[in-house]
CSV table of C-alpha atoms and ligand atoms in Angstrom, one decimal:
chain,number,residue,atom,x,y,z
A,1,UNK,CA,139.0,72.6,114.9
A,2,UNK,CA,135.5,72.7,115.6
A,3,UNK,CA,133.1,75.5,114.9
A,4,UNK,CA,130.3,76.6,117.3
A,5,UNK,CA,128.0,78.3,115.0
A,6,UNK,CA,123.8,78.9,115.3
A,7,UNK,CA,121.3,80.4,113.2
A,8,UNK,CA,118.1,80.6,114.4
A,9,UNK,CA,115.1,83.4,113.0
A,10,UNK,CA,112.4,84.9,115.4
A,11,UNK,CA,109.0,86.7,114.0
A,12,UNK,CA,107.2,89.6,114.6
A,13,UNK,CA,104.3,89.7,117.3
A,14,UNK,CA,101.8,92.6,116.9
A,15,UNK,CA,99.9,93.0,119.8
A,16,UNK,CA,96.3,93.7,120.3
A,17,UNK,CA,96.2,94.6,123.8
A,18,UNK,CA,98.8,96.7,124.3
A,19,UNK,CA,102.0,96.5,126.2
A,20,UNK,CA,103.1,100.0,127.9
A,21,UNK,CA,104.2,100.7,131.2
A,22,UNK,CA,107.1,98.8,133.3
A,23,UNK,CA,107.1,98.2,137.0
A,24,UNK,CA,110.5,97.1,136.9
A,25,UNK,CA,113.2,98.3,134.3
A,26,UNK,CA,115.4,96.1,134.8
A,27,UNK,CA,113.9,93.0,134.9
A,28,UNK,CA,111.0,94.8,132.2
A,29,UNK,CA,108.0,93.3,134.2
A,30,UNK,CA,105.0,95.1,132.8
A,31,UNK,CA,102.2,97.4,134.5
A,32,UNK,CA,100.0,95.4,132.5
A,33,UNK,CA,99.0,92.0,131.0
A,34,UNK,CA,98.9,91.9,126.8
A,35,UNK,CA,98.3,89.9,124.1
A,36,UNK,CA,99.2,89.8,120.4
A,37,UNK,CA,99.4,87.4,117.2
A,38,UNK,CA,102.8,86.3,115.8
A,39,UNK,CA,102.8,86.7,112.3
A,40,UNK,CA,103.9,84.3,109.7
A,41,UNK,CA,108.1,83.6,110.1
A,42,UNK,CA,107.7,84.4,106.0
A,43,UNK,CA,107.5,87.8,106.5
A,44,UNK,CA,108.8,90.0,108.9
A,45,UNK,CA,111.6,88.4,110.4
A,46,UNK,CA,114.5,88.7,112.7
A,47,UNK,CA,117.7,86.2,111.5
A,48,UNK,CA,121.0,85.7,113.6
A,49,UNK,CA,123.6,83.7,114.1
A,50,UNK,CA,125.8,83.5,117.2
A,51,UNK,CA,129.1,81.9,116.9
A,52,UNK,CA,131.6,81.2,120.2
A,53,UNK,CA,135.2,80.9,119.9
A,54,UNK,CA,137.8,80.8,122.4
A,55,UNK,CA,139.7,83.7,119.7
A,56,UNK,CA,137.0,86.4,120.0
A,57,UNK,CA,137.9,88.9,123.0
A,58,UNK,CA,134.5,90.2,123.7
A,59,UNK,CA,131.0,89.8,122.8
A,60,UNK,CA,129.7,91.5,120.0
A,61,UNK,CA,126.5,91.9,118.1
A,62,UNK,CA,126.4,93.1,114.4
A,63,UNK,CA,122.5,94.7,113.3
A,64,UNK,CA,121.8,94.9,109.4
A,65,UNK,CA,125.6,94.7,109.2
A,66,UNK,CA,126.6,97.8,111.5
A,67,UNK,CA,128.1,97.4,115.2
A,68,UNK,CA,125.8,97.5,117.9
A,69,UNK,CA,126.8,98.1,121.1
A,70,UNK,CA,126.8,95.4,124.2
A,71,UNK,CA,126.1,98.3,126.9
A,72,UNK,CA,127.3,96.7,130.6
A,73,UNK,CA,124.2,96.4,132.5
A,74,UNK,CA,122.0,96.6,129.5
A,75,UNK,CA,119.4,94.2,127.7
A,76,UNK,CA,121.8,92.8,124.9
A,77,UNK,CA,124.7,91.7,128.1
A,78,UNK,CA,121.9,90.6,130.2
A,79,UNK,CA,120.0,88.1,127.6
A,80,UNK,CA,123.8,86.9,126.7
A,81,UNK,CA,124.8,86.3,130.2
A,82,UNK,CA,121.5,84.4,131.5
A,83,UNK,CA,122.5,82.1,128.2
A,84,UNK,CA,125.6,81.5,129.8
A,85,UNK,CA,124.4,81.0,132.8
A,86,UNK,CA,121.6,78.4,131.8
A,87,UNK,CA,124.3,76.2,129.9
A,88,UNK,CA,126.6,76.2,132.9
A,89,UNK,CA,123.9,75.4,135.2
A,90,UNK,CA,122.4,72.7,133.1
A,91,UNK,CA,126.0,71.2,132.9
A,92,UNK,CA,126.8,71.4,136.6
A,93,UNK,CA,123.3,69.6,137.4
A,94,UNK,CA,125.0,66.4,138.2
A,95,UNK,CA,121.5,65.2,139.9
A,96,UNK,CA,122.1,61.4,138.1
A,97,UNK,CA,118.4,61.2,138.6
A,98,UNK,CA,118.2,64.2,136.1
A,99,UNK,CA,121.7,63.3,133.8
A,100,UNK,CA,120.5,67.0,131.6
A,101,UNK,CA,124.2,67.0,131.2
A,102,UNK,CA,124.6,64.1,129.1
A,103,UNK,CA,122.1,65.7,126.8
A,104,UNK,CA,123.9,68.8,126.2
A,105,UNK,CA,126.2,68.8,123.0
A,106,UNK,CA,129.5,68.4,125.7
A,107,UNK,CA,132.2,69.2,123.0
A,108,UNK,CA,133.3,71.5,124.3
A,109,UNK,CA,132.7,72.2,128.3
A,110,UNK,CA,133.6,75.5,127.7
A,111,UNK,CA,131.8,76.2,125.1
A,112,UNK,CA,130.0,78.9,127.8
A,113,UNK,CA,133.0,80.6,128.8
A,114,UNK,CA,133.9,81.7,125.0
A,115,UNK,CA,133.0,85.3,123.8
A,116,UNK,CA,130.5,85.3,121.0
A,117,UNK,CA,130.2,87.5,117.7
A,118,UNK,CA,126.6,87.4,116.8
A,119,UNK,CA,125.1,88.8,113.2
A,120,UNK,CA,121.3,89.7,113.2
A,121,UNK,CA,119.5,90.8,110.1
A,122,UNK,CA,115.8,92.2,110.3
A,123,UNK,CA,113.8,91.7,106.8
A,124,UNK,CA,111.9,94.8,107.7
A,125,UNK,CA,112.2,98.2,109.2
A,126,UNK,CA,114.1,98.2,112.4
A,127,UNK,CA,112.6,100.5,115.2
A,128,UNK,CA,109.8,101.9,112.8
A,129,UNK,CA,107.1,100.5,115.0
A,130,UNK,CA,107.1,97.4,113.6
A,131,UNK,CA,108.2,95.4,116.5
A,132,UNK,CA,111.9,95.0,115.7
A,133,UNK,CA,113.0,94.2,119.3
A,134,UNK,CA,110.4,91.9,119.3
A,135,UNK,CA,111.4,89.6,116.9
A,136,UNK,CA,115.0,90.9,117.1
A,137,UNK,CA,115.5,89.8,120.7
A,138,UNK,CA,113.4,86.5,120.6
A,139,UNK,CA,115.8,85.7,117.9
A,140,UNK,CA,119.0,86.6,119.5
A,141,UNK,CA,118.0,84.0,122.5
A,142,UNK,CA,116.8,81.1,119.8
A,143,UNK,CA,120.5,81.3,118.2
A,144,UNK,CA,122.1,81.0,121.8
A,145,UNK,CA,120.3,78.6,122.5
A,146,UNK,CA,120.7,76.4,119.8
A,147,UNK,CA,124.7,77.3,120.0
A,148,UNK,CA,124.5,76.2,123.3
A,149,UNK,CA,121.8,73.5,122.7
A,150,UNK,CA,119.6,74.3,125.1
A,151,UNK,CA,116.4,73.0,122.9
A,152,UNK,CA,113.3,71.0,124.4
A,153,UNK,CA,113.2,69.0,126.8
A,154,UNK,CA,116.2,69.8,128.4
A,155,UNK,CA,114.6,73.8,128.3
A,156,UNK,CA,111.2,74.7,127.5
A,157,UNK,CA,110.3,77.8,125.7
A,158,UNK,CA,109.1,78.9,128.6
A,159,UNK,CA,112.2,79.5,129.7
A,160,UNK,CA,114.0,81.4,126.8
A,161,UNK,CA,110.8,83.3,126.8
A,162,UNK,CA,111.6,84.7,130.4
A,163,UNK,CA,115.3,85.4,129.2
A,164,UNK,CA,114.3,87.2,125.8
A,165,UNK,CA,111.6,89.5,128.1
A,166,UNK,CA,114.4,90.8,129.8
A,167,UNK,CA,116.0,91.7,126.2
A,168,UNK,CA,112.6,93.6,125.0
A,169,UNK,CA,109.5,93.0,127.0
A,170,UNK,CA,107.1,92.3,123.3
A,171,UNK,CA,109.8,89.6,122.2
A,172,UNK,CA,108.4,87.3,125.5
A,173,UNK,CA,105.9,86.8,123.0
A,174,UNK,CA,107.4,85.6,119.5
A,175,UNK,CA,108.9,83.1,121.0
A,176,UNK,CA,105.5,81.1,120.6
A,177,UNK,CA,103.5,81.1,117.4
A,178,UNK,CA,99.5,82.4,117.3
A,179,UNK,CA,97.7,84.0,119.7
A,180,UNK,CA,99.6,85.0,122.9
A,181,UNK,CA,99.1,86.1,126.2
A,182,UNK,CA,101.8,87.9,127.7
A,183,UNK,CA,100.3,87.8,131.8
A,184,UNK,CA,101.7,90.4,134.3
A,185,UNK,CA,102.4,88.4,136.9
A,186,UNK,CA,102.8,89.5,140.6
A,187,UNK,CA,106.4,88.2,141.9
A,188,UNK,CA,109.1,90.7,142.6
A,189,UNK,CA,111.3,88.3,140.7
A,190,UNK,CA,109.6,88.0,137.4
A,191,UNK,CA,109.2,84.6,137.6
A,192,UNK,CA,105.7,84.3,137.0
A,193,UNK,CA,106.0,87.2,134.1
A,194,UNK,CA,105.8,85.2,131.5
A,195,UNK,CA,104.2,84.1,127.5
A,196,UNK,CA,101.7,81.8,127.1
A,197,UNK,CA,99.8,80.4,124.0
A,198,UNK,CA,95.8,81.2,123.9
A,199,UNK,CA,95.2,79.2,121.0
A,200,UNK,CA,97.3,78.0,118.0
A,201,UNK,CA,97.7,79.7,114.7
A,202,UNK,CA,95.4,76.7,113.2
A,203,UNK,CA,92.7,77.7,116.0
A,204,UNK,CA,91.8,80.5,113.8
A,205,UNK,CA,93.7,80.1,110.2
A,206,UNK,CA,91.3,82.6,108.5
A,207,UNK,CA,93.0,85.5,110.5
A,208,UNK,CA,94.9,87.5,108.7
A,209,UNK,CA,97.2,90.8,109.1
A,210,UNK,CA,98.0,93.6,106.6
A,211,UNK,CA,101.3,95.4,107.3
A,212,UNK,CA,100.6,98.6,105.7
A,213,UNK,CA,103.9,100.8,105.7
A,214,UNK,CA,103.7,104.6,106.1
A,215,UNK,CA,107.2,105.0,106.9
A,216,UNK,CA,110.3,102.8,107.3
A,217,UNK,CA,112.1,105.1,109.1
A,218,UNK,CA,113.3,105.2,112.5
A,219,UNK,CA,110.8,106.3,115.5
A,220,UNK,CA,111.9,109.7,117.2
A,221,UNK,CA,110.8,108.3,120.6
A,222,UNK,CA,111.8,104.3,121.1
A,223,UNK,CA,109.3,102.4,122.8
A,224,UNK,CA,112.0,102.0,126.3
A,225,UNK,CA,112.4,105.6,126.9
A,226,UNK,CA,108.7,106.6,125.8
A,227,UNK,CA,106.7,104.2,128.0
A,228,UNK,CA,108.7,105.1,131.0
A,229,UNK,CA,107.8,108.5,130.5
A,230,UNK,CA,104.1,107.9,130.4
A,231,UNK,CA,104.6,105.6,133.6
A,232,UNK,CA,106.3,108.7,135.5
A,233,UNK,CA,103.9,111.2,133.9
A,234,UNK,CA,100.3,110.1,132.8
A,235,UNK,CA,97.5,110.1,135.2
A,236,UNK,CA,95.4,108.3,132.2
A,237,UNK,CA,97.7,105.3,132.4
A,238,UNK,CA,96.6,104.1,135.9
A,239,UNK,CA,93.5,104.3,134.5
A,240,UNK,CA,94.2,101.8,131.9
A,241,UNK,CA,96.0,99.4,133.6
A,242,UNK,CA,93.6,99.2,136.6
A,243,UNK,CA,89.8,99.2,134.6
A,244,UNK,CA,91.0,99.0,130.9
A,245,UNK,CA,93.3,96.4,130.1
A,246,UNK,CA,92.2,93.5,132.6
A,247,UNK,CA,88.1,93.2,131.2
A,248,UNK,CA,89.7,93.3,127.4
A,249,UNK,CA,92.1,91.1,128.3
A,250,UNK,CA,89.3,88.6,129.4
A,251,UNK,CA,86.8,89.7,126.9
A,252,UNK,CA,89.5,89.5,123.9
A,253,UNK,CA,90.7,86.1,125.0
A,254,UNK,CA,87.0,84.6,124.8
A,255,UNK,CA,86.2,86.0,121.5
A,256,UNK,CA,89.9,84.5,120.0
A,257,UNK,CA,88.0,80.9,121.7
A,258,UNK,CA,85.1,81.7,119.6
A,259,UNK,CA,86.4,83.2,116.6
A,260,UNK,CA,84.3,85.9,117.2
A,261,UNK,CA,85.7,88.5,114.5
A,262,UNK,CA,83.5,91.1,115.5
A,263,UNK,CA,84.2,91.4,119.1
A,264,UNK,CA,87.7,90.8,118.7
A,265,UNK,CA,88.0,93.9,115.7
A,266,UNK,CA,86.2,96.2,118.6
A,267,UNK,CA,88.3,95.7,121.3
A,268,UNK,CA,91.6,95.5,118.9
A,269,UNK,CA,90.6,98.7,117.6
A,270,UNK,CA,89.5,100.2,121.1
A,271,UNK,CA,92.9,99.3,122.8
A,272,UNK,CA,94.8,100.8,120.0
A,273,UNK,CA,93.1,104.2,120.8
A,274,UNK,CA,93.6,103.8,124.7
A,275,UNK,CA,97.6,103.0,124.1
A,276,UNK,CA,97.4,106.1,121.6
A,277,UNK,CA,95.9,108.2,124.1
A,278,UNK,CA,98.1,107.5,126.9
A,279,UNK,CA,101.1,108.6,124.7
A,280,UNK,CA,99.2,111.7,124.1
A,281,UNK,CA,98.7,112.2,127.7
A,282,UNK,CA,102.7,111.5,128.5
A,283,UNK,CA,104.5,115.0,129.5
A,284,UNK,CA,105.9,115.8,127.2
A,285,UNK,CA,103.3,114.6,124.8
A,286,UNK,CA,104.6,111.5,122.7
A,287,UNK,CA,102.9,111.6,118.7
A,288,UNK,CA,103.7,108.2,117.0
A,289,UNK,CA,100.5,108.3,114.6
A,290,UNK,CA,100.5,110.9,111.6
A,291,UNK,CA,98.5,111.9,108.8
A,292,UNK,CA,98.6,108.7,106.9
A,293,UNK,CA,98.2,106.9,109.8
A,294,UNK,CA,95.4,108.9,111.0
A,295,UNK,CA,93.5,108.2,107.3
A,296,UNK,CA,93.7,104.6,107.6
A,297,UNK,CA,91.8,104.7,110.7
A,298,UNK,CA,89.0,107.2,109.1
A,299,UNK,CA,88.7,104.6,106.2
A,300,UNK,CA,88.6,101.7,108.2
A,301,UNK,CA,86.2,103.2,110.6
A,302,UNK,CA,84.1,103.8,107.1
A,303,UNK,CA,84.5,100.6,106.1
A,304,UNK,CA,83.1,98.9,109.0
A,305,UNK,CA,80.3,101.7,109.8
A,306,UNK,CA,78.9,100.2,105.8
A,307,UNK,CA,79.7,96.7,106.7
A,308,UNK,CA,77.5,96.8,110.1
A,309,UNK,CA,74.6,98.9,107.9
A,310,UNK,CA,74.0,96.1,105.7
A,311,UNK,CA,74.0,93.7,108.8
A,312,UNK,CA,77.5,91.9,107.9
A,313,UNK,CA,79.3,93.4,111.6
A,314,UNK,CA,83.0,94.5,111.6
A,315,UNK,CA,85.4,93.6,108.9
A,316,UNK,CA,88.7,95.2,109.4
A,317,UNK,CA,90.7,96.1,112.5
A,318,UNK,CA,93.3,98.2,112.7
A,319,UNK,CA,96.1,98.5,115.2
A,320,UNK,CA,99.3,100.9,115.8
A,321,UNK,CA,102.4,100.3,117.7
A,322,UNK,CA,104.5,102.9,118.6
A,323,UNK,CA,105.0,104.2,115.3
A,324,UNK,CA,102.8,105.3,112.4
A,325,UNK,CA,102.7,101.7,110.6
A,326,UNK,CA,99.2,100.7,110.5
A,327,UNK,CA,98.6,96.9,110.9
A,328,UNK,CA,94.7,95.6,109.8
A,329,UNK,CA,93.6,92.3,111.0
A,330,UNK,CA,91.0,90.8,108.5
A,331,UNK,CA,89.3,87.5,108.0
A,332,UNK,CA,90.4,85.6,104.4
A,333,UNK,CA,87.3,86.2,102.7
A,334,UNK,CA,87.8,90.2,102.9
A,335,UNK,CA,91.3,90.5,102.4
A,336,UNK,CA,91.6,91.4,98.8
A,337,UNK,CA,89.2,93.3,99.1
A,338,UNK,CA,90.7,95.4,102.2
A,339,UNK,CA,93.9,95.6,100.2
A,340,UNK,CA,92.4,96.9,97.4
A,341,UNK,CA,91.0,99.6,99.3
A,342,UNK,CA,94.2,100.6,100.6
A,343,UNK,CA,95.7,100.9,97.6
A,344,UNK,CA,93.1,103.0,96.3
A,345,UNK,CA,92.8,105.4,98.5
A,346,UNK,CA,97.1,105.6,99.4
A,347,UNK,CA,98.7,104.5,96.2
A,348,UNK,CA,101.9,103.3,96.2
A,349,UNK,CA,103.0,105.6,93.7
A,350,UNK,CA,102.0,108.8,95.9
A,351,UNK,CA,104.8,108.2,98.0
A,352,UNK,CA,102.7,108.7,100.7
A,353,UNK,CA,102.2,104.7,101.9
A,354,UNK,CA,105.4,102.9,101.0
A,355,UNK,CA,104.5,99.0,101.1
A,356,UNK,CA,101.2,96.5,102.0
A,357,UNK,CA,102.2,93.7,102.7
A,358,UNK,CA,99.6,90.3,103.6
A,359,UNK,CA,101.4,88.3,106.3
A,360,UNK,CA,99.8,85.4,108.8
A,361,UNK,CA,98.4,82.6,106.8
A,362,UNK,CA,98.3,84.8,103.8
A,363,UNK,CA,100.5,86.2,101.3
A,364,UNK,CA,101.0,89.7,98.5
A,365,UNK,CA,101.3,87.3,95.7
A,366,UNK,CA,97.9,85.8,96.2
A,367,UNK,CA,96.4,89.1,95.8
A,368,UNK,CA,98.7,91.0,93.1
A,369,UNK,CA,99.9,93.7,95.3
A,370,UNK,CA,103.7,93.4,94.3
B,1,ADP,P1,110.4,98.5,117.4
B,1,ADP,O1,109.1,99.2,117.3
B,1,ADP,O2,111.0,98.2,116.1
B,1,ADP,O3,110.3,97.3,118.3
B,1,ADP,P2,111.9,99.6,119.6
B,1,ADP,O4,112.1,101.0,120.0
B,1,ADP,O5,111.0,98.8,120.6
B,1,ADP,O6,111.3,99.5,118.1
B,1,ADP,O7,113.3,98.8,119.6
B,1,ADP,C1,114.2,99.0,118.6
B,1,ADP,C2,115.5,98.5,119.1
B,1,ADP,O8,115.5,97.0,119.2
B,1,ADP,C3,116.7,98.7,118.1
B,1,ADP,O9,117.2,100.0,118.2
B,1,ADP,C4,117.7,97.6,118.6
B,1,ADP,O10,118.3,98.1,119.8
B,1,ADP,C5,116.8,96.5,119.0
B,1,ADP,N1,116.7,95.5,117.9
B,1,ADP,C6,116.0,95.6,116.8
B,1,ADP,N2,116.2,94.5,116.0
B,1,ADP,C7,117.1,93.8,116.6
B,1,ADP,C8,117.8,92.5,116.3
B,1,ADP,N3,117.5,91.9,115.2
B,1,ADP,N4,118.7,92.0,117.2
B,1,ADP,C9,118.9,92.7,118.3
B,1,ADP,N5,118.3,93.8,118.7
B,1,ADP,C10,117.5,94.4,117.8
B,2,DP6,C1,103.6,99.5,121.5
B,2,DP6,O1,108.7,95.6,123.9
B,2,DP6,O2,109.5,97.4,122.3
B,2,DP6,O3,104.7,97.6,120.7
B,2,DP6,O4,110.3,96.3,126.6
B,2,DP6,O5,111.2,98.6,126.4
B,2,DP6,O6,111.9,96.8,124.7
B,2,DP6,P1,110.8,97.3,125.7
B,2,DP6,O7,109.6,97.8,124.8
B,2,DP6,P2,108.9,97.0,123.6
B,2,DP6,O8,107.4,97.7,123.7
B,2,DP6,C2,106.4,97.3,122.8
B,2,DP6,C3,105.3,98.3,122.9
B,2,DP6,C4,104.2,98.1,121.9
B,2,DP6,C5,103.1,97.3,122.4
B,2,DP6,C6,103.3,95.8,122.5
B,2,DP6,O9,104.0,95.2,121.7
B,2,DP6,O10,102.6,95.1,123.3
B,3,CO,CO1,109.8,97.2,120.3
């Protein structure tokens, strides 16, 4: 008998521009456009594997080894089902100008109509602000889809992009590698809602990301329940979304095209406090940064204020998603040096910063940190 097995892994995205606000929860369309870097699939990663089996009596989804539930009506059923659905639909295309069909692994027909038992493993803290769901959900629809082999040409990844936005809105994004836009769109069916790539990792290979861990643990807020709450609440946020977020957007995206580190540290750096302030100004009031947190930004703040003294411009920017995990984008050249002091002034040891770790082009070892 055959088995219908897939293992696919997905990586993190950390954006720069922030995503926070839906106009529609269901199919999570966004109040704003975003944009973000997908780290190195080295790293922080998101593994699962999906098998189908005409034995299994209902879906069901394993997380770090623990039972998660497939909700009816929820993200996990919906990303499953539109997998379904696309195999069927590619099958049933019996357009002989098109034969999609015949391209489809056909050993089993049904292969669609089986329940599936998926197992997903996340190399890093899940829901710590480290963009879990992100990678988590962009892997869930890679393993489908190579169960079901709906792999390019026959679909682009344009199209499991669409499907994993409806899982997490951020996982849109790790679908592609480098930088990444994640545009609005305007059509009430999300069709236009969608990932694209700015420019290739190799467009800017000095860039580099420092995942600095404060705490591993789980957020008190998730990022669903607390965005939606600043949508129904904050006055601040409309002013985000309308003047904010569309001239960085533009103004980030040019400096990406130019490898302009300087402009793109400032706005980074900027939207992170904007996304920050919103939460603060959600009823009632959402706190994902703390102490740690707060002192990275002071030193990094220092750091930069020397750096544009002696003419050199920014060197360090640092980011937060909803959670108190600071991430620092840095060129090459600085890196170590960055790392270095992080260390010094949050030792590992003090129990206070738990783990620095150099993802996107680089890696720990090269700079002794483990
Ligand atoms: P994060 O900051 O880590 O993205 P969120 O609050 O956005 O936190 O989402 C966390 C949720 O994402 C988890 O509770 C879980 O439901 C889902 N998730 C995380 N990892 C995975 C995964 N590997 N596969 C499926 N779902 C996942
Ligand atoms: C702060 O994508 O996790 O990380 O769509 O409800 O699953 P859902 O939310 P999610 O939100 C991410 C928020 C953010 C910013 C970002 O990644 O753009
Ligand atoms: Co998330």
């Amino acid at each position: 008998m055959s088995v219908y097995q897939a293992t696919a892994s997905a990586p993190v995205n950390i954006a720069v521009i922030k995503y926070w606000g839906k106009r529609d929860t269901k199919l999570i369309l966004p109040t704003n456009s975003s944009l973000s870097v997908t780290l190195d699939q080295d790293h922080l990663r998101s593994t699962t594997t999906s098998r189908a089996d005409p034995a299994f009596t209902q879906d069901t989804l394993w997380l770090n080894g623990k039972i998660d539930e497939i909700k009816a009506g929820g993200r996990l059923e919906t990303c499953i089902r539109e997998m379904k659905r696309l195999r069927k639909e590619i099958i049933e295309d019996k357009d002989a100008s098109a034969p999609k069909a015949n391209q489809v692994d056909l050993r089993s027909l049904q292969l669609s109509e089986y329940k599936v038992h998926i197992a997903s493993y996340n190399n890093f803290p899940t829901a710590a602000g480290l963009a879990s769901s992100a990678s988590g959900f962009a892997a869930l629809v890679s393993s489908l889809a190579q169960l079901y082999s709906l792999v390019p040409p026959l679909v682009s990844p344009s199209t499991l992009s669409l499907i994993a936005r409806q899982g997490s809105g951020s996982a849109c994004r790790s679908l592609y590698g480098g930088f990444v836009a994640w545009e609005q769109g305007v059509r009430p069916d999300g069709s236009d809602s969608l990932a694209i790539e700015v420019a290739p990792q190799a467009h800017w290979p000095e860039m580099h990301a420092l995942i600095c861990v404060v705490s591993d643990t789980k957020k008190g807020t998730s990022s669903t329940s607390g965005m939606q709450r600043t949508v129904e609440t904050s006055t601040l946020l409309q002013h985000r979304i309308k003047e904010v977020v569309p001239a960085r957007m533009a103004a980030i995206t040019t400096a990406i095209q130019q490898r302009d580190f300087d402009t793109f540290a400032r706005i980074t750096m900027a939207d992170s406090n904007s996304f920050h302030a919103v939460c603060l100004d959600t009823e009632p009031p959402i706190f994902y940064l703390n102490d740690v947190s707060r002192a990275i930004i002071s030193v990094v703040v220092e750091y930069n204020r020397l750096s544009v003294e002696r003419g050199e411009g920014y060197k360090a920017a640092y980011t937060y998603d909803a959670g108190p995990n600071a991430v620092i984008y840095a060129l090459e050249k600085d890196i170590k040096e960055i790392i270095q002091l992080v260390l010094a002034y949050f030792p590992q040891t003090a129990g206070e910063f738990k783990d620095v770790l150099g993802v996107f082009g680089g890696s720990v070892q090269d700079v002794n940190v483990h």
